[in-house]
Amino acid sequence: MKQYYTIQGGQRLEGTVSISGAKNAAVAIIPAAILAGECCVLENLPHIQDVQSLKTIFSMLGCDVEFTRGDCLKIDPRGINTSDVTFKEVSSMRASSYLLGAMLGSYGEVELALPGGCVIGQRPIDQHIKGMRALGAKVYMDESRNVVRAQATRLRGAEIFFDVVSVGATINVMLAACKAEGQTILQNVAKEPHVVDVANFLNMMGASIRGAGTDVIRIQGKQKLHGCNYAVIPDQIETGTYMIAAAATRGDVVIKNVIPTHMEAISAKLMESGARVIEGDDGREYYLRVTMNERPRSVNIKTMVYPGFPTDLQQPMMAYLCTAQGTSVIQENIFENRFNHVKELRRMGAAISISKRTAKVRGVETLHGADISATDLRAGASLIVAGLAASGSTIVRNIEYTDRGYEHLEHKFNALGAKIERVSQD
Ligand code: UD1
């Protein structure tokens, strides 16, 4: 059944919101748990569609996987009885690509449906494959069936220099290398917080990974890993979305369960636009308080790999800058097709022009409500931020995209004073 949001815009967001576990860490850590060969319990997992989809995929593989209480997922991979991962659920999400490294490392073979996910660019997996081949795997792409097949009698450590900095390739090759014989050195790797989180989880399972969070990761392969309990980090992108929404509605919001150092690029840009961002520690956890009382000033954004401004927040940030004083220039450097939200923002009165990977956003006084549709996950977040800040009523369609990555979105926003309703369409 199709669902959409109706948003009565113009409400100032005020109060406290708590951030959920990180989607991009969770969707890598769940496949990584296969490598334990024993039961793992993952805590602070977000209830989002991507986690649900992985849970379904794992059950279909014969894995015992269940939520034990609230946000804890128990995964026991000992029942996995196939290396055939070509069913259609797999191609619905990008992160299923992590099954390549996890299954290859665990069982020495896998046949995987090519991963899908948000259409924000071509999203090749050549660097994942390059890494697996360097570790000694035979990898075939069967394009007629849309599957990739990998097999290795024995993985051997290798030195791999990635041609592009890729979160997915870094994590995927790290997964396989944990079980390779000898040392693997990965160079030109991604440094995103979720890369470090996956490495911490693997180390907790007995892996030996050093350097995650820097440009070079060194992995000493182990024959056997073991089960463990692990709590996933808070979601950097969800945090950023609430920070931006607070500023966009000229609000005053305390955002709890965050890691402020992960948010520095976003805090800096919000402050440059005139918002106040305060970091604090209430004795139990860190929080960020974002306050905005005026029309923002325009700022320029260039998306970069971590610790730069994350591409996943480019779209929500653009919605915020639509009502800034002056013209903001936004350059998308990571994905070649991440401006699909622009035509929807224009329907709300935004003045945006695009040339290749650069958007110029001429600030208008206010946006107005419209009937608009999300085209991908973060485009959906962008339209929701725009709808919250706009005058009048907005309908945001295709919210299955935001369901993939935001836990309890309407409940969290409504607790801050927003007026968002989920409507089911027959
Ligand atoms: C991950 C995140 C996504 C985020 C992105 C960039 C997950 C589940 N998703 O996606 O939310 O927007 O990082 O921070 O964590 N590339 C290649 N060859 C490859 C792999 C990537 O050319 O083999 C290119 C991509 O086309 C893209 C760039 O590298 O232009 C970065 O992509 P990558 O970091 O791999 O993104 P994902 O892991 O897909």
Coordinates of C-alpha atoms and ligand atoms in Angstrom, one line a residue:
M1 CA 0.0 0.0 0.0
K2 CA 1.4 3.4 -1.0
Q3 CA 1.9 5.9 1.7
Y4 CA 2.7 9.6 1.8
Y5 CA 3.3 12.4 4.2
T6 CA 1.2 15.5 4.7
I7 CA 3.1 18.3 6.4
Q8 CA 1.6 21.5 7.8
G9 CA 4.7 23.7 7.4
G10 CA 5.8 26.7 9.3
Q11 CA 6.0 25.2 12.8
R12 CA 9.2 26.1 14.7
L13 CA 10.9 22.9 15.9
E14 CA 11.6 23.0 19.6
G15 CA 12.6 20.3 22.2
T16 CA 14.7 17.2 22.3
V17 CA 15.2 14.4 19.9
S18 CA 17.3 11.2 20.3
I19 CA 19.3 9.8 17.4
S20 CA 19.0 6.2 16.3
G21 CA 21.8 3.7 15.4
A22 CA 23.6 4.5 12.1
K23 CA 22.0 3.0 9.0
N24 CA 25.2 2.8 7.0
A25 CA 27.0 1.1 9.9
A26 CA 24.1 -1.3 10.6
V27 CA 23.8 -2.4 7.0
A28 CA 27.5 -3.4 6.9
I29 CA 27.7 -4.8 10.5
I30 CA 24.8 -7.2 9.9
P31 CA 26.5 -8.9 7.0
A32 CA 29.9 -8.7 8.8
A33 CA 28.3 -10.8 11.6
I34 CA 28.4 -13.9 9.3
L35 CA 32.2 -13.9 9.7
A36 CA 31.9 -14.6 13.4
G37 CA 30.7 -18.1 12.7
E38 CA 28.9 -17.8 16.0
C39 CA 26.1 -15.8 17.6
C40 CA 26.4 -12.0 17.7
V41 CA 24.1 -9.6 19.4
L42 CA 23.9 -6.1 17.8
E43 CA 22.6 -3.3 19.9
N44 CA 21.3 0.2 19.0
L45 CA 20.1 -1.0 15.6
P46 CA 17.6 1.3 13.9
H47 CA 14.2 -0.1 12.9
I48 CA 14.3 0.9 9.3
Q49 CA 13.4 -0.8 6.1
D50 CA 17.0 -1.5 5.1
V51 CA 17.6 -3.4 8.3
Q52 CA 14.3 -5.3 7.8
S53 CA 15.3 -6.2 4.3
L54 CA 18.7 -7.6 5.5
K55 CA 16.9 -9.6 8.2
T56 CA 14.7 -11.1 5.5
I57 CA 17.7 -11.9 3.3
F58 CA 19.4 -13.5 6.2
S59 CA 16.4 -15.7 7.1
M60 CA 16.2 -16.8 3.4
L61 CA 19.9 -17.9 3.7
G62 CA 19.1 -20.1 6.7
C63 CA 20.5 -17.7 9.3
D64 CA 18.8 -17.5 12.7
V65 CA 18.1 -13.7 13.0
E66 CA 15.6 -12.0 15.4
F67 CA 15.1 -8.8 17.3
T68 CA 15.4 -10.0 21.0
R69 CA 14.3 -6.7 22.6
G70 CA 13.8 -3.2 21.2
D71 CA 16.9 -2.4 19.2
C72 CA 18.9 -5.6 19.8
L73 CA 19.3 -8.0 16.9
K74 CA 20.6 -11.5 17.5
I75 CA 22.3 -13.1 14.5
D76 CA 23.4 -16.8 14.5
P77 CA 24.9 -17.6 11.1
R78 CA 25.5 -21.3 11.8
G79 CA 22.4 -22.3 9.9
I80 CA 23.5 -20.7 6.6
N81 CA 23.2 -23.4 4.0
T82 CA 23.7 -21.8 0.7
S83 CA 26.0 -19.4 -1.1
D84 CA 23.3 -18.5 -3.6
V85 CA 22.2 -15.0 -2.8
T86 CA 20.5 -14.2 -6.1
F87 CA 16.9 -13.7 -4.9
K88 CA 15.1 -10.4 -5.7
E89 CA 15.2 -9.0 -2.2
V90 CA 19.0 -8.6 -2.6
S91 CA 18.9 -6.3 -5.6
S92 CA 16.6 -3.9 -3.8
M93 CA 19.4 -2.5 -1.6
R94 CA 22.9 -1.2 -2.1
A95 CA 24.3 -2.7 1.1
S96 CA 23.6 -6.3 0.1
S97 CA 27.0 -5.9 -1.8
Y98 CA 28.6 -6.5 1.6
L99 CA 27.5 -10.1 1.3
L100 CA 30.2 -10.4 -1.3
G101 CA 33.1 -9.9 1.2
A102 CA 31.3 -11.5 4.1
M103 CA 30.3 -14.7 2.3
L104 CA 33.6 -15.0 0.4
G105 CA 35.5 -14.6 3.7
S106 CA 33.3 -17.1 5.5
Y107 CA 32.6 -19.8 2.9
G108 CA 35.0 -19.2 0.0
E109 CA 32.2 -18.7 -2.5
V110 CA 29.2 -16.6 -3.2
E111 CA 26.8 -15.8 -6.1
L112 CA 25.2 -12.5 -5.5
A113 CA 22.5 -10.5 -7.3
L114 CA 24.0 -7.1 -8.3
P115 CA 23.0 -4.6 -5.6
G116 CA 20.4 -1.8 -6.2
G117 CA 19.8 1.1 -3.9
C118 CA 19.2 4.8 -4.5
V119 CA 19.6 5.9 -8.1
I120 CA 22.0 8.8 -7.6
G121 CA 24.6 7.9 -10.1
Q122 CA 26.1 4.8 -11.8
R123 CA 27.4 3.3 -8.6
P124 CA 29.8 0.7 -10.1
I125 CA 31.4 -2.0 -7.9
D126 CA 34.7 -2.3 -9.9
Q127 CA 36.8 -1.4 -6.8
H128 CA 35.1 -4.1 -4.7
I129 CA 35.9 -6.6 -7.4
K130 CA 39.5 -5.3 -7.8
G131 CA 40.0 -5.9 -4.1
M132 CA 38.5 -9.4 -4.0
R133 CA 40.7 -10.4 -7.1
A134 CA 43.8 -9.0 -5.4
L135 CA 43.0 -11.3 -2.4
G136 CA 43.1 -14.2 -4.8
A137 CA 39.4 -14.7 -5.5
K138 CA 38.1 -15.5 -9.0
V139 CA 35.3 -13.1 -9.7
Y140 CA 32.9 -13.2 -12.7
M141 CA 30.3 -10.8 -13.7
D142 CA 27.3 -12.5 -15.3
E143 CA 25.6 -9.5 -16.8
S144 CA 22.9 -11.5 -18.6
R145 CA 21.7 -12.7 -15.1
N146 CA 22.7 -9.5 -13.3
V147 CA 24.8 -11.5 -10.8
V148 CA 28.4 -11.5 -9.6
R149 CA 30.1 -14.8 -8.7
A150 CA 33.2 -15.0 -6.5
Q151 CA 35.2 -18.1 -5.4
A152 CA 38.4 -18.6 -3.7
T153 CA 40.0 -21.8 -2.3
R154 CA 42.1 -19.6 -0.1
L155 CA 42.2 -15.8 0.3
R156 CA 45.7 -14.4 0.6
G157 CA 46.6 -11.0 2.1
A158 CA 47.6 -8.3 -0.5
E159 CA 48.4 -4.7 -0.9
I160 CA 45.6 -2.8 -2.6
F161 CA 45.5 0.8 -3.6
F162 CA 41.9 1.9 -4.4
D163 CA 41.5 4.1 -7.5
V164 CA 38.7 6.0 -5.9
V165 CA 37.8 6.5 -2.2
S166 CA 34.9 4.2 -1.7
V167 CA 33.0 3.5 1.5
G168 CA 31.6 0.3 0.1
A169 CA 34.8 -1.1 -1.4
T170 CA 36.8 -0.3 1.7
I171 CA 34.3 -2.1 4.0
N172 CA 33.7 -5.0 1.6
V173 CA 37.4 -5.8 1.1
M174 CA 38.1 -5.3 4.8
L175 CA 35.4 -8.0 5.5
A176 CA 37.0 -10.6 3.2
A177 CA 40.6 -9.7 4.3
C178 CA 39.8 -10.5 7.9
K179 CA 39.8 -14.2 6.9
A180 CA 42.7 -14.0 4.4
E181 CA 46.0 -15.6 5.1
G182 CA 48.6 -13.0 6.1
Q183 CA 48.5 -9.3 6.0
T184 CA 46.4 -7.0 3.8
I185 CA 47.2 -3.3 3.4
L186 CA 44.4 -1.2 2.0
Q187 CA 45.4 2.3 0.8
N188 CA 43.4 5.3 -0.3
V189 CA 40.5 4.0 1.9
A190 CA 37.3 5.8 3.1
K191 CA 37.5 7.2 6.6
E192 CA 33.8 7.6 7.3
P193 CA 32.6 6.9 10.9
H194 CA 30.8 3.8 9.8
V195 CA 34.0 2.4 8.3
V196 CA 35.6 2.8 11.7
D197 CA 32.5 1.3 13.4
V198 CA 32.7 -1.8 11.2
A199 CA 36.4 -2.2 11.9
N200 CA 35.7 -1.9 15.7
F201 CA 33.0 -4.6 15.4
L202 CA 35.3 -6.9 13.5
N203 CA 38.0 -6.4 16.1
M204 CA 35.5 -7.2 18.8
M205 CA 35.0 -10.5 16.9
G206 CA 38.7 -11.2 17.1
A207 CA 39.9 -9.6 13.9
S208 CA 43.1 -7.6 13.8
I209 CA 42.5 -4.3 12.0
R210 CA 44.6 -1.2 12.5
G211 CA 44.3 2.2 11.0
A212 CA 40.5 2.5 10.3
G213 CA 39.8 6.2 10.2
T214 CA 43.1 7.0 8.4
D215 CA 44.1 6.6 4.8
V216 CA 45.7 3.2 5.3
I217 CA 44.1 0.1 6.9
R218 CA 46.2 -2.9 7.9
I219 CA 44.5 -6.2 8.5
Q220 CA 46.2 -9.3 9.8
G221 CA 44.0 -12.2 8.6
K222 CA 42.6 -14.7 11.2
Q223 CA 41.4 -18.3 10.6
K224 CA 38.6 -18.0 13.1
L225 CA 36.6 -15.1 14.6
H226 CA 34.1 -15.4 17.4
G227 CA 30.7 -14.0 18.5
C228 CA 30.3 -10.8 20.5
N229 CA 27.9 -8.1 21.6
Y230 CA 28.3 -4.7 19.9
A231 CA 26.5 -1.4 19.9
V232 CA 26.2 0.5 16.7
I233 CA 27.2 4.2 16.6
P234 CA 24.6 7.0 16.3
D235 CA 23.6 8.0 12.8
Q236 CA 25.6 10.9 11.4
I237 CA 23.2 11.6 8.6
E238 CA 20.1 11.4 10.8
T239 CA 21.8 13.8 13.2
G240 CA 22.6 16.2 10.4
T241 CA 19.0 16.0 9.1
Y242 CA 17.6 17.1 12.5
M243 CA 20.3 19.8 12.8
I244 CA 19.4 21.2 9.4
A245 CA 15.6 20.9 10.0
A246 CA 16.1 22.8 13.3
A247 CA 17.8 25.6 11.5
A248 CA 15.4 25.6 8.6
T249 CA 12.4 26.1 10.8
R250 CA 14.2 28.8 12.9
G251 CA 14.0 26.4 15.8
D252 CA 15.8 25.4 18.9
V253 CA 16.5 21.7 19.2
V254 CA 18.6 19.5 21.4
I255 CA 19.8 16.4 19.6
K256 CA 20.9 13.6 21.9
N257 CA 22.9 10.4 21.4
V258 CA 25.3 12.0 18.9
I259 CA 29.0 12.0 18.4
P260 CA 29.8 15.7 17.9
T261 CA 33.1 15.2 16.1
H262 CA 31.3 13.3 13.3
M263 CA 29.2 16.5 12.8
E264 CA 31.9 19.1 12.5
A265 CA 31.5 19.8 8.7
I266 CA 27.8 20.3 9.2
S267 CA 28.1 22.4 12.4
A268 CA 30.6 24.6 10.7
K269 CA 28.3 25.3 7.7
L270 CA 25.3 25.9 9.9
M271 CA 27.2 28.3 12.0
E272 CA 28.5 30.1 8.8
S273 CA 24.9 30.5 7.8
G274 CA 24.1 32.2 11.2
A275 CA 22.8 29.3 13.3
R276 CA 24.1 28.7 16.8
V277 CA 25.5 25.1 17.4
I278 CA 26.5 24.2 20.9
E279 CA 28.1 20.9 21.9
G280 CA 27.4 19.5 25.3
D281 CA 27.7 16.5 27.6
D282 CA 24.8 15.9 30.1
G283 CA 26.8 13.4 32.0
R284 CA 25.1 10.4 30.2
E285 CA 25.7 11.3 26.6
Y286 CA 26.8 14.0 24.2
Y287 CA 24.3 16.4 22.6
L288 CA 24.2 19.2 20.1
R289 CA 21.9 22.1 20.4
V290 CA 21.0 24.0 17.3
T291 CA 19.3 27.4 17.5
M292 CA 18.3 29.7 14.7
N293 CA 16.4 32.9 15.0
E294 CA 16.9 34.6 11.7
R295 CA 16.9 34.1 8.0
P296 CA 20.1 32.2 7.1
R297 CA 23.0 33.7 5.2
S298 CA 23.9 31.9 2.0
V299 CA 26.9 29.5 2.2
N300 CA 28.8 27.4 -0.4
I301 CA 29.0 23.6 0.0
K302 CA 31.3 21.1 -1.7
T303 CA 30.6 17.5 -0.9
M304 CA 33.7 15.5 0.0
V305 CA 34.7 12.3 1.6
Y306 CA 34.9 12.3 5.4
P307 CA 35.7 14.5 7.2
G308 CA 34.3 16.8 4.5
F309 CA 30.7 17.7 4.0
P310 CA 28.8 14.4 3.4
T311 CA 27.0 14.0 0.1
D312 CA 24.1 12.4 2.0
L313 CA 23.4 15.8 3.6
Q314 CA 23.8 17.8 0.4
Q315 CA 20.1 17.4 -0.4
P316 CA 18.6 18.4 3.0
M317 CA 21.1 21.3 3.2
M318 CA 20.0 22.6 -0.2
A319 CA 16.4 22.7 1.1
Y320 CA 17.6 24.8 4.0
L321 CA 19.5 27.2 1.8
C322 CA 16.5 27.8 -0.5
T323 CA 15.4 30.6 1.9
A324 CA 18.9 32.0 2.6
Q325 CA 19.8 35.6 1.9
G326 CA 22.0 35.6 -1.2
T327 CA 23.1 32.8 -3.5
S328 CA 24.6 29.5 -2.3
V329 CA 26.7 27.4 -4.6
I330 CA 26.5 23.7 -4.0
Q331 CA 29.0 21.4 -5.7
E332 CA 28.3 17.6 -5.7
N333 CA 31.6 15.8 -6.0
I334 CA 30.7 12.3 -5.0
F335 CA 27.8 11.2 -7.1
E336 CA 27.1 12.4 -10.7
N337 CA 23.3 12.4 -10.5
R338 CA 22.3 13.7 -7.0
F339 CA 20.1 16.7 -7.9
N340 CA 16.8 14.9 -8.5
H341 CA 15.2 16.8 -5.7
V342 CA 15.8 20.1 -7.4
K343 CA 12.8 20.0 -9.6
E344 CA 10.6 19.2 -6.6
L345 CA 12.0 22.1 -4.6
R346 CA 11.4 24.4 -7.5
R347 CA 7.7 23.4 -7.3
M348 CA 7.8 24.9 -3.8
G349 CA 9.1 28.2 -5.1
A350 CA 12.9 27.6 -4.9
A351 CA 15.1 29.4 -7.4
I352 CA 17.8 26.8 -8.3
S353 CA 19.8 26.5 -11.5
I354 CA 22.0 23.5 -12.3
S355 CA 25.1 23.2 -14.4
K356 CA 26.6 19.7 -14.4
R357 CA 27.6 19.0 -10.8
T358 CA 26.9 22.5 -9.5
A359 CA 23.7 24.0 -8.2
K360 CA 23.2 27.7 -7.6
V361 CA 20.5 28.4 -5.1
R362 CA 19.2 31.9 -5.0
G363 CA 17.5 32.4 -1.7
V364 CA 13.8 33.3 -1.7
E365 CA 11.9 34.7 1.2
T366 CA 9.8 31.6 1.8
L367 CA 8.9 28.3 0.2
H368 CA 5.3 27.3 -0.2
G369 CA 3.6 24.0 0.2
A370 CA 3.3 21.7 -2.9
D371 CA 2.6 18.1 -3.9
I372 CA 6.0 16.6 -4.4
S373 CA 7.7 13.2 -4.7
A374 CA 10.9 11.8 -3.3
T375 CA 13.2 10.1 -5.9
D376 CA 15.7 8.6 -3.4
L377 CA 16.3 8.4 0.4
R378 CA 18.1 11.7 1.0
A379 CA 16.0 13.5 -1.6
G380 CA 13.0 12.5 0.6
A381 CA 14.8 14.0 3.6
S382 CA 15.4 17.2 1.6
L383 CA 11.7 17.5 0.7
I384 CA 10.6 16.9 4.3
V385 CA 12.9 19.7 5.5
A386 CA 11.5 21.9 2.8
G387 CA 7.9 21.0 3.8
L388 CA 8.6 21.7 7.5
A389 CA 9.9 25.1 6.7
A390 CA 7.4 26.1 4.0
S391 CA 4.2 28.0 4.5
G392 CA 1.1 25.9 4.0
S393 CA 0.6 22.3 3.3
T394 CA 3.0 19.9 1.5
I395 CA 2.4 16.4 0.4
V396 CA 5.6 14.2 0.1
R397 CA 5.1 11.1 -1.9
N398 CA 7.3 8.0 -2.3
I399 CA 8.1 7.9 1.4
E400 CA 9.2 4.2 1.1
Y401 CA 12.5 5.9 0.4
T402 CA 12.7 7.7 3.7
D403 CA 11.4 4.6 5.5
R404 CA 14.6 2.9 4.3
G405 CA 16.8 5.1 6.4
Y406 CA 14.9 7.1 9.1
E407 CA 13.5 5.5 12.2
H408 CA 10.2 6.8 13.5
L409 CA 10.6 10.0 11.4
E410 CA 7.1 11.5 11.8
H411 CA 7.0 10.6 15.6
K412 CA 10.4 12.3 16.2
F413 CA 9.5 15.4 14.2
N414 CA 6.0 15.6 15.7
A415 CA 7.5 15.5 19.2
L416 CA 9.4 18.6 18.3
G417 CA 6.2 20.4 17.3
A418 CA 6.0 19.5 13.6
K419 CA 2.8 18.5 12.0
I420 CA 3.5 15.5 9.9
E421 CA 1.0 12.8 9.2
R422 CA 1.5 9.5 7.4
V423 CA -1.4 8.7 5.1
S424 CA -2.1 5.3 3.5
Q425 CA -3.5 5.4 0.0
D426 CA -5.6 2.5 -1.2
Ligands
UD1_1 C1 28.0 4.8 0.8 C2 26.8 5.2 1.6 C3 26.0 6.3 1.0 C4 26.9 7.5 0.8 C5 28.2 7.1 0.1 C6 29.2 8.2 0.0 C7 26.2 3.0 2.6 C8 25.3 1.9 2.6 N1 25.9 4.0 1.7 O1 27.6 4.4 -0.5 O2 24.9 6.6 1.8 O3 26.2 8.5 0.0 O4 28.8 6.0 0.7 O5 29.5 8.7 1.3 O6 27.1 3.1 3.4 N2 32.8 4.1 -6.9 C9 33.4 3.5 -8.0 N3 33.7 2.2 -7.9 C10 33.4 1.4 -6.9 C11 32.7 2.0 -5.8 C12 32.4 3.3 -5.8 O7 33.7 4.2 -9.0 O8 33.7 0.2 -6.9 C13 32.4 5.5 -6.9 C14 30.9 5.8 -6.8 O9 30.3 5.7 -8.1 C15 30.9 7.1 -6.2 C16 32.1 7.2 -5.3 O10 32.9 6.1 -5.7 O11 31.0 8.1 -7.2 C17 31.8 6.9 -3.8 O12 31.0 5.8 -3.7 P1 31.0 4.9 -2.3 O13 31.8 5.6 -1.3 O14 31.4 3.5 -2.7 O15 29.5 4.9 -1.9 P2 28.6 3.7 -1.4 O16 29.5 2.7 -0.6 O17 27.8 3.1 -2.5

